[in-house]
Amino acid sequence: MAESQYSFSLTTFSPSGKLVQIEYALNAVAAGATSLGISATDGVVIATEKKLPSTLVDETTVQKIMTITPSIGVVYSGMGPDFRVLVRRARKTAQTYFQTYKEHIPVAQLVRETAAVMQEFTQTGGVRPFGVSLMMAGYDDNGPQLYQIDPSGSYFAWKASAIGKNMTNAKAFLEKRYSEEVGIEDAVHTALLTLKEGFEGQLSGSNIEVGVIGPDRTFKVLSEAEVNDYLQEVE
Amino acid sequence: MDFFVGIKGKDFVMVCSDTSASHSIISIKQDEDKIVPIDDHKVFCIAGEAGDRVNFSEYIIANVKLYALRNETELSTKSVANYTRGELAAALRSSPYHCNLLLAGYDKETGPALYWMDYLATLNKINTGGTGYGSYFTLSLFDKMWHPELTPDEAVAMIEAGIAEVKKRLVVAPPHYIIKIVDKDGVRVVKNV
């Protein structure tokens, strides 16, 4: 196909107007473990599958959901190491903002700055795009918010969405299940049910990760025990 | 020498500045408004070296405006105060801005706020304060008269008492002053003295 002739260089458009490297980056995301987020009236929940390569891996040391600031958390689908780099940058951006204004960065602004970094890597020589899509969840003066950021640097605010391997089925499930009036507790249940849909095997606190932020504006990654409690309610 | 005072009341901040612009011993004009608006609900009173005052205030105001345009939301008074202090601090060890300033603002969520900054990038949140020789004569007077439930009329009375004291005891006291108020309805002139 003529497309592949233009896949050697990130910074060259193909005849159909695509940047092929970004398409391939999105493929890397689509091959990653499923992650999803749901925005409720009084908070946001994000969750992901924590599929490890072997039972010998110490799963207590693996953390896929990260806190950027006390009121903003993030999860990803795609390449773990690329995620780490972005988390590092986002944390620095948030602290620089606080240093300047002595107030916490609004969610939308952190999303914009992070997306700007990802876009930079689609228009610079000698680099490749990040192989992750991010789901950023936060609570600020504009209320609870959920954003998705793609390798291209485009970002969207969602009421509920999913990324990664099982995203089409998960999004269809969420479309049916989602309602504007849902509260944070129900949102957690819906998130677990959505993960269960595409999950091979039995869900448990050790093979999924859930992060929640409520009206207290403190982002928290739930412990294994807490996740198991929610799972019992869902069964 | 510029005279500025600020008084935080129950739900407003009142600021007063002298209105003379002078160059050594020559008075250039007697009706200069030195209380500069940052946006609809915040003002700067900047005293100090002539060029630095204007350059610095314009720089801060432009960046505050840029933030508002970029993010479709205005900075709070606290944010502007800390940002301004940060800029003073950054320039301090290379080419300092020789300005002392008051920042008065009203935020819908948190109410009135008054901040005092000096050229060394000191920042303090205060109830009453001022810059310049004139403030030395008014500070203890304000301490006596201030209380947390201050009304605009009481604040005007305080400022006029302060001006009277300055005119009586300061050798080169400015002749004319302007008093402005910052509250939920924005910034407006209260009185010309």
Coordinates of C-alpha atoms in Angstrom, one line a residue:
Chain A
M1 CA 0.0 0.0 0.0
A2 CA 1.2 3.5 -0.7
E3 CA 0.7 4.3 3.0
S4 CA 3.6 2.1 4.1
Q5 CA 5.9 4.0 1.9
Y6 CA 5.4 6.9 4.3
S7 CA 5.7 5.0 7.5
F8 CA 9.5 5.5 7.9
S9 CA 9.3 9.0 9.2
L10 CA 7.0 10.3 11.9
T11 CA 7.2 13.8 10.6
T12 CA 6.1 13.1 7.1
F13 CA 2.4 13.1 6.0
S14 CA 1.1 10.3 3.9
P15 CA -0.8 11.2 0.7
S16 CA -4.1 10.6 2.5
G17 CA -3.2 13.1 5.1
K18 CA -2.3 10.7 7.9
L19 CA 0.8 10.6 10.1
V20 CA 1.3 6.8 10.0
Q21 CA 3.4 6.6 13.1
I22 CA 0.5 8.0 15.1
E23 CA -1.8 5.3 13.7
Y24 CA 0.7 2.7 14.7
A25 CA 1.0 4.2 18.2
L26 CA -2.8 3.9 18.5
N27 CA -2.3 0.2 17.6
A28 CA 0.1 -0.2 20.5
V29 CA -2.6 1.3 22.7
A30 CA -5.2 -1.0 21.4
A31 CA -3.0 -4.0 22.1
G32 CA -2.6 -2.9 25.8
A33 CA -4.7 -4.0 28.8
T34 CA -8.2 -2.5 29.0
S35 CA -8.7 0.6 31.1
L36 CA -11.8 2.6 31.6
G37 CA -13.2 5.6 33.5
I38 CA -16.6 6.8 34.6
S39 CA -17.5 10.3 35.7
A40 CA -20.3 10.4 38.3
T41 CA -22.2 13.3 39.9
D42 CA -19.9 13.4 42.9
G43 CA -16.7 11.9 41.7
V44 CA -14.8 9.9 39.1
V45 CA -13.6 6.3 39.0
I46 CA -10.9 4.8 36.8
A47 CA -9.9 1.1 36.6
T48 CA -7.7 -1.2 34.7
E49 CA -6.8 -4.9 34.2
K50 CA -3.6 -5.8 35.8
K51 CA -2.6 -8.8 33.7
L52 CA 0.9 -9.8 34.7
P53 CA 3.2 -11.9 32.5
S54 CA 3.7 -14.7 35.1
T55 CA 2.4 -15.8 38.5
L56 CA 5.9 -15.3 39.8
V57 CA 5.7 -11.5 39.4
D58 CA 5.2 -9.8 42.8
E59 CA 2.0 -8.0 41.9
T60 CA 2.1 -5.8 45.0
T61 CA 4.9 -3.8 43.4
V62 CA 3.1 -3.2 40.2
Q63 CA 1.1 0.0 40.1
K64 CA -0.7 1.0 37.0
I65 CA -2.8 3.8 38.4
M66 CA -0.7 6.8 39.5
T67 CA -1.4 9.9 41.5
I68 CA -0.3 13.1 39.8
T69 CA -1.5 15.5 42.4
P70 CA -3.7 14.7 45.5
S71 CA -6.7 15.6 43.4
I72 CA -5.7 14.1 40.0
G73 CA -5.1 10.4 39.2
V74 CA -4.3 8.7 35.9
V75 CA -4.4 5.3 34.3
Y76 CA -3.2 4.1 30.9
S77 CA -3.4 1.5 28.1
G78 CA -0.3 0.7 26.1
M79 CA 3.4 0.8 27.0
G80 CA 4.2 1.0 30.7
P81 CA 7.6 2.7 30.4
D82 CA 6.1 5.5 28.2
F83 CA 3.5 6.0 30.9
R84 CA 6.1 6.5 33.6
V85 CA 7.8 9.2 31.6
L86 CA 4.5 11.1 31.1
V87 CA 3.6 10.7 34.8
R88 CA 6.9 12.2 35.8
R89 CA 6.4 15.2 33.5
A90 CA 2.8 15.7 34.6
R91 CA 3.8 15.7 38.2
K92 CA 6.5 18.3 37.5
T93 CA 4.0 20.5 35.6
A94 CA 1.6 20.3 38.5
Q95 CA 4.2 21.3 41.1
T96 CA 5.6 24.1 38.9
Y97 CA 2.0 25.5 38.7
F98 CA 1.7 25.3 42.5
Q99 CA 5.1 26.9 43.0
T100 CA 3.9 29.9 40.9
Y101 CA 0.4 30.4 42.1
K102 CA 0.3 28.5 45.4
E103 CA -2.9 26.9 44.2
H104 CA -3.5 23.4 42.7
I105 CA -3.6 23.1 39.0
P106 CA -7.1 22.7 37.5
V107 CA -7.6 19.4 35.8
A108 CA -8.2 20.7 32.4
Q109 CA -5.0 22.7 32.4
L110 CA -2.9 19.7 33.4
V111 CA -4.6 17.7 30.7
R112 CA -3.7 20.4 28.2
E113 CA -0.1 20.6 29.2
T114 CA 0.3 16.8 29.1
A115 CA -1.4 16.6 25.7
A116 CA 1.0 19.3 24.5
V117 CA 4.0 17.2 25.5
M118 CA 2.5 14.2 23.6
Q119 CA 2.0 16.4 20.5
E120 CA 5.6 17.6 20.7
F121 CA 6.7 14.1 20.2
T122 CA 4.7 13.9 17.0
Q123 CA 6.4 16.9 15.5
T124 CA 10.1 16.7 16.5
G125 CA 13.0 15.0 14.8
G126 CA 14.5 11.8 16.2
V127 CA 11.7 10.9 18.6
R128 CA 8.7 8.6 18.4
P129 CA 5.1 9.2 19.7
F130 CA 4.2 7.9 23.1
G131 CA 2.7 4.4 22.9
V132 CA 0.0 5.1 25.5
S133 CA -3.5 6.6 25.8
L134 CA -4.1 8.2 29.2
M135 CA -7.3 8.4 31.3
M136 CA -7.0 11.3 33.7
A137 CA -9.5 11.7 36.5
G138 CA -9.7 14.7 38.8
Y139 CA -11.9 16.9 41.0
D140 CA -11.5 20.7 41.1
D141 CA -13.6 23.8 41.3
N142 CA -15.3 22.8 38.1
G143 CA -16.4 19.5 39.6
P144 CA -15.4 15.9 38.8
Q145 CA -13.8 15.4 35.3
L146 CA -12.6 12.6 33.2
Y147 CA -10.3 13.1 30.2
Q148 CA -8.7 10.8 27.6
I149 CA -5.4 11.8 26.0
D150 CA -4.2 10.0 22.9
P151 CA -0.7 9.6 21.4
S152 CA -1.4 12.3 18.9
G153 CA -1.9 14.8 21.7
S154 CA -5.7 15.2 21.2
Y155 CA -7.8 15.1 24.3
F156 CA -11.5 14.6 25.1
A157 CA -13.6 14.9 28.2
W158 CA -15.8 11.9 28.7
K159 CA -18.7 11.0 30.9
A160 CA -17.5 7.4 30.5
S161 CA -15.0 5.7 28.2
A162 CA -12.7 2.8 27.7
I163 CA -9.3 2.3 26.0
G164 CA -7.1 -0.7 25.2
K165 CA -7.8 -4.2 24.0
N166 CA -11.5 -4.5 24.8
M167 CA -12.5 -0.9 24.3
T168 CA -15.3 -1.4 21.7
N169 CA -17.2 -3.9 23.8
A170 CA -16.5 -1.9 27.0
K171 CA -17.8 1.3 25.4
A172 CA -20.9 -0.3 24.1
F173 CA -21.5 -1.8 27.6
L174 CA -21.0 1.7 29.2
E175 CA -23.3 3.4 26.7
K176 CA -26.1 1.1 27.8
R177 CA -25.3 1.3 31.5
Y178 CA -24.3 5.0 31.9
S179 CA -26.8 7.6 33.3
E180 CA -26.1 11.2 34.2
E181 CA -27.4 10.8 37.7
V182 CA -25.1 8.0 38.7
G183 CA -23.3 8.5 42.0
I184 CA -19.7 7.4 42.8
E185 CA -20.6 4.1 44.5
D186 CA -22.7 3.0 41.5
A187 CA -20.0 4.1 39.1
V188 CA -17.5 1.8 40.8
H189 CA -19.9 -1.1 40.5
T190 CA -20.5 -0.3 36.8
A191 CA -16.8 0.0 36.2
L192 CA -16.2 -3.5 37.7
L193 CA -19.0 -5.0 35.7
T194 CA -17.6 -3.4 32.5
L195 CA -14.1 -4.9 33.3
K196 CA -15.7 -8.3 34.0
E197 CA -17.3 -8.3 30.5
G198 CA -14.0 -8.8 28.6
F199 CA -12.0 -10.4 31.4
E200 CA -10.6 -13.9 30.9
G201 CA -10.9 -15.6 34.2
Q202 CA -12.1 -14.5 37.6
L203 CA -11.8 -10.8 38.7
S204 CA -10.1 -10.2 42.0
G205 CA -8.4 -7.5 44.0
S206 CA -5.0 -8.7 42.8
N207 CA -5.6 -8.7 39.0
I208 CA -7.4 -5.3 38.7
E209 CA -6.7 -1.8 39.9
V210 CA -9.3 0.8 40.8
G211 CA -8.8 4.5 41.6
V212 CA -11.5 6.8 43.0
I213 CA -11.9 10.5 43.7
G214 CA -14.9 11.9 45.5
P215 CA -16.1 15.2 46.9
D216 CA -13.2 15.2 49.4
R217 CA -11.1 15.8 46.3
T218 CA -8.5 13.2 47.3
F219 CA -7.5 10.7 44.7
K220 CA -7.1 7.2 46.1
V221 CA -6.0 3.9 44.7
L222 CA -8.2 1.3 46.4
S223 CA -6.4 -1.5 48.3
E224 CA -6.8 -5.1 47.3
A225 CA -9.1 -5.6 50.2
E226 CA -11.3 -2.7 49.2
V227 CA -11.5 -3.9 45.6
N228 CA -12.5 -7.4 46.9
D229 CA -15.3 -5.8 49.0
Y230 CA -16.7 -4.0 45.9
L231 CA -16.4 -7.2 43.9
Q232 CA -18.4 -9.1 46.5
E233 CA -21.2 -6.4 46.2
V234 CA -21.2 -6.8 42.4
E235 CA -21.4 -10.6 42.4
Chain B
M1 CA 7.4 59.8 47.6
D2 CA 4.4 57.8 46.8
F3 CA 1.8 57.3 49.5
F4 CA -0.4 54.1 49.4
V5 CA -2.6 52.6 52.1
G6 CA -5.0 49.7 51.9
I7 CA -7.7 48.6 54.3
K8 CA -9.6 45.3 54.2
G9 CA -13.2 45.5 55.4
K10 CA -16.0 43.0 55.9
D11 CA -16.7 42.4 52.2
F12 CA -14.5 45.0 50.4
V13 CA -11.0 46.3 50.2
M14 CA -10.4 50.1 50.1
V15 CA -7.2 51.6 48.8
C16 CA -5.9 55.1 48.8
S17 CA -3.1 56.7 46.8
D18 CA -1.7 60.2 46.4
T19 CA -2.2 61.7 43.0
S20 CA 1.1 63.5 42.4
A21 CA 3.6 62.6 39.8
S22 CA 6.9 64.2 40.3
H23 CA 10.5 64.3 39.1
S24 CA 12.9 65.2 41.8
I25 CA 11.7 68.7 42.9
I26 CA 9.3 69.3 40.0
S27 CA 5.7 68.3 40.3
I28 CA 4.6 67.1 36.8
K29 CA 0.9 66.5 37.5
Q30 CA -1.3 66.5 40.5
D31 CA -4.1 64.2 39.2
E32 CA -2.3 61.0 38.4
D33 CA -4.3 57.8 39.1
K34 CA -1.7 55.3 40.4
I35 CA -4.1 52.6 41.4
V36 CA -3.9 50.2 38.4
P37 CA -6.6 47.7 37.5
I38 CA -5.4 44.1 36.9
D39 CA -8.8 42.8 36.0
D40 CA -12.4 43.6 37.0
H41 CA -11.8 42.7 40.7
K42 CA -8.2 43.4 41.4
V43 CA -5.9 46.4 41.6
F44 CA -2.2 47.1 42.1
C45 CA -0.8 50.1 44.0
I46 CA 2.8 50.2 43.0
A47 CA 5.4 52.6 44.6
G48 CA 9.0 52.9 43.8
E49 CA 11.4 53.6 40.9
A50 CA 9.6 55.2 38.0
G51 CA 10.5 52.9 35.1
D52 CA 10.3 49.7 37.2
R53 CA 6.8 50.5 38.5
V54 CA 5.2 50.7 35.1
N55 CA 7.3 48.0 33.4
F56 CA 6.6 45.5 36.3
S57 CA 2.9 46.3 36.6
E58 CA 2.4 46.0 32.8
Y59 CA 4.3 42.7 32.7
I60 CA 2.2 41.2 35.5
I61 CA -1.1 42.5 34.1
A62 CA -0.3 41.1 30.7
N63 CA 0.5 37.7 32.0
V64 CA -2.6 37.6 34.2
K65 CA -4.7 38.5 31.1
L66 CA -2.9 35.8 29.1
Y67 CA -3.8 33.2 31.7
A68 CA -7.4 34.3 31.6
L69 CA -7.5 34.1 27.8
R70 CA -5.8 30.7 27.7
N71 CA -7.8 29.0 30.4
E72 CA -11.1 30.9 30.2
T73 CA -11.0 31.5 33.9
E74 CA -9.6 34.3 36.0
L75 CA -6.8 33.9 38.6
S76 CA -7.7 34.3 42.2
T77 CA -6.2 37.2 44.2
K78 CA -4.0 34.7 46.1
S79 CA -2.7 33.3 42.8
V80 CA -1.8 36.7 41.4
A81 CA -0.1 37.7 44.7
N82 CA 2.1 34.6 44.7
Y83 CA 2.8 34.9 41.0
T84 CA 3.8 38.5 41.4
R85 CA 6.0 37.6 44.4
G86 CA 7.6 34.8 42.3
E87 CA 8.5 37.3 39.5
L88 CA 10.1 39.7 42.0
A89 CA 12.0 36.8 43.5
A90 CA 13.3 35.6 40.2
A91 CA 14.6 39.0 39.2
L92 CA 16.0 39.8 42.6
R93 CA 19.5 38.3 42.1
S94 CA 20.1 39.7 38.6
S95 CA 18.1 42.8 37.9
P96 CA 15.7 43.6 40.7
Y97 CA 12.5 45.5 40.3
H98 CA 12.6 48.3 42.9
C99 CA 8.9 48.4 43.7
N100 CA 6.8 48.1 46.9
L101 CA 3.3 47.2 46.2
L102 CA -0.2 46.5 47.5
L103 CA -2.5 44.1 45.8
A104 CA -6.2 44.4 46.6
G105 CA -8.8 42.0 45.2
Y106 CA -12.2 40.5 45.7
D107 CA -13.0 36.8 44.9
K108 CA -16.5 35.5 44.8
E109 CA -15.7 32.4 46.7
T110 CA -13.2 33.8 49.3
G111 CA -14.2 37.5 49.6
P112 CA -11.8 40.4 50.0
A113 CA -8.0 40.1 50.2
L114 CA -5.2 42.6 50.7
Y115 CA -1.5 41.7 50.1
W116 CA 1.7 43.7 50.8
M117 CA 4.9 43.0 48.8
D118 CA 8.2 44.7 48.9
Y119 CA 11.1 44.9 46.4
L120 CA 12.8 41.9 48.2
A121 CA 9.9 39.7 47.2
T122 CA 8.4 39.7 50.7
L123 CA 4.7 38.7 50.6
N124 CA 2.2 39.2 53.5
K125 CA -1.5 39.0 53.7
I126 CA -2.7 41.9 55.8
N127 CA -5.8 43.7 57.1
T128 CA -4.3 47.2 57.0
G129 CA -1.1 48.4 55.5
G130 CA 0.7 50.8 53.3
T131 CA 3.9 51.8 51.6
G132 CA 6.1 54.9 51.7
Y133 CA 6.7 57.6 54.3
G134 CA 3.0 58.2 54.6
S135 CA 2.3 54.7 55.9
Y136 CA 4.5 55.2 58.9
F137 CA 2.1 57.9 60.2
T138 CA -1.0 55.8 59.5
L139 CA -0.2 52.3 60.6
S140 CA -0.8 52.7 64.3
L141 CA -3.8 54.9 63.7
F142 CA -5.3 52.1 61.6
D143 CA -4.4 49.5 64.3
K144 CA -6.6 51.5 66.7
M145 CA -9.5 52.0 64.4
W146 CA -9.7 48.7 62.5
H147 CA -12.1 45.8 63.3
P148 CA -13.2 42.8 61.3
E149 CA -16.7 44.0 60.6
L150 CA -15.5 47.3 59.0
T151 CA -18.0 49.1 56.7
P152 CA -17.0 51.2 53.7
D153 CA -18.0 54.4 55.5
E154 CA -15.8 53.5 58.5
A155 CA -12.9 52.7 56.1
V156 CA -13.2 56.1 54.4
A157 CA -13.2 57.8 57.8
M158 CA -10.0 55.8 58.7
I159 CA -8.3 56.8 55.5
E160 CA -9.3 60.5 55.9
A161 CA -7.9 60.5 59.4
G162 CA -4.7 59.0 58.1
I163 CA -4.4 61.6 55.3
A164 CA -5.0 64.4 57.9
E165 CA -2.2 62.9 60.0
V166 CA 0.2 62.7 57.0
K167 CA -0.6 66.3 56.0
K168 CA 0.1 67.5 59.5
R169 CA 3.3 65.6 60.2
L170 CA 5.0 64.8 56.9
V171 CA 7.3 67.6 55.6
V172 CA 6.6 66.8 51.9
A173 CA 3.1 65.5 52.2
P174 CA 1.2 65.2 48.8
P175 CA -1.7 67.5 48.5
H176 CA -4.3 65.3 46.7
Y177 CA -5.4 61.7 47.1
I178 CA -7.8 59.3 45.4
I179 CA -9.7 56.6 47.3
K180 CA -11.0 53.4 45.5
I181 CA -13.0 50.4 46.6
V182 CA -12.8 46.8 45.4
D183 CA -15.8 44.6 46.1
K184 CA -18.3 42.2 44.5
D185 CA -19.3 44.9 42.0
G186 CA -15.8 45.6 40.9
V187 CA -13.5 48.6 41.2
R188 CA -14.7 52.2 41.5
V189 CA -13.7 55.6 42.9
V190 CA -15.1 56.4 46.3
K191 CA -13.7 59.9 46.7
N192 CA -11.1 62.4 45.6
V193 CA -9.5 64.3 48.6

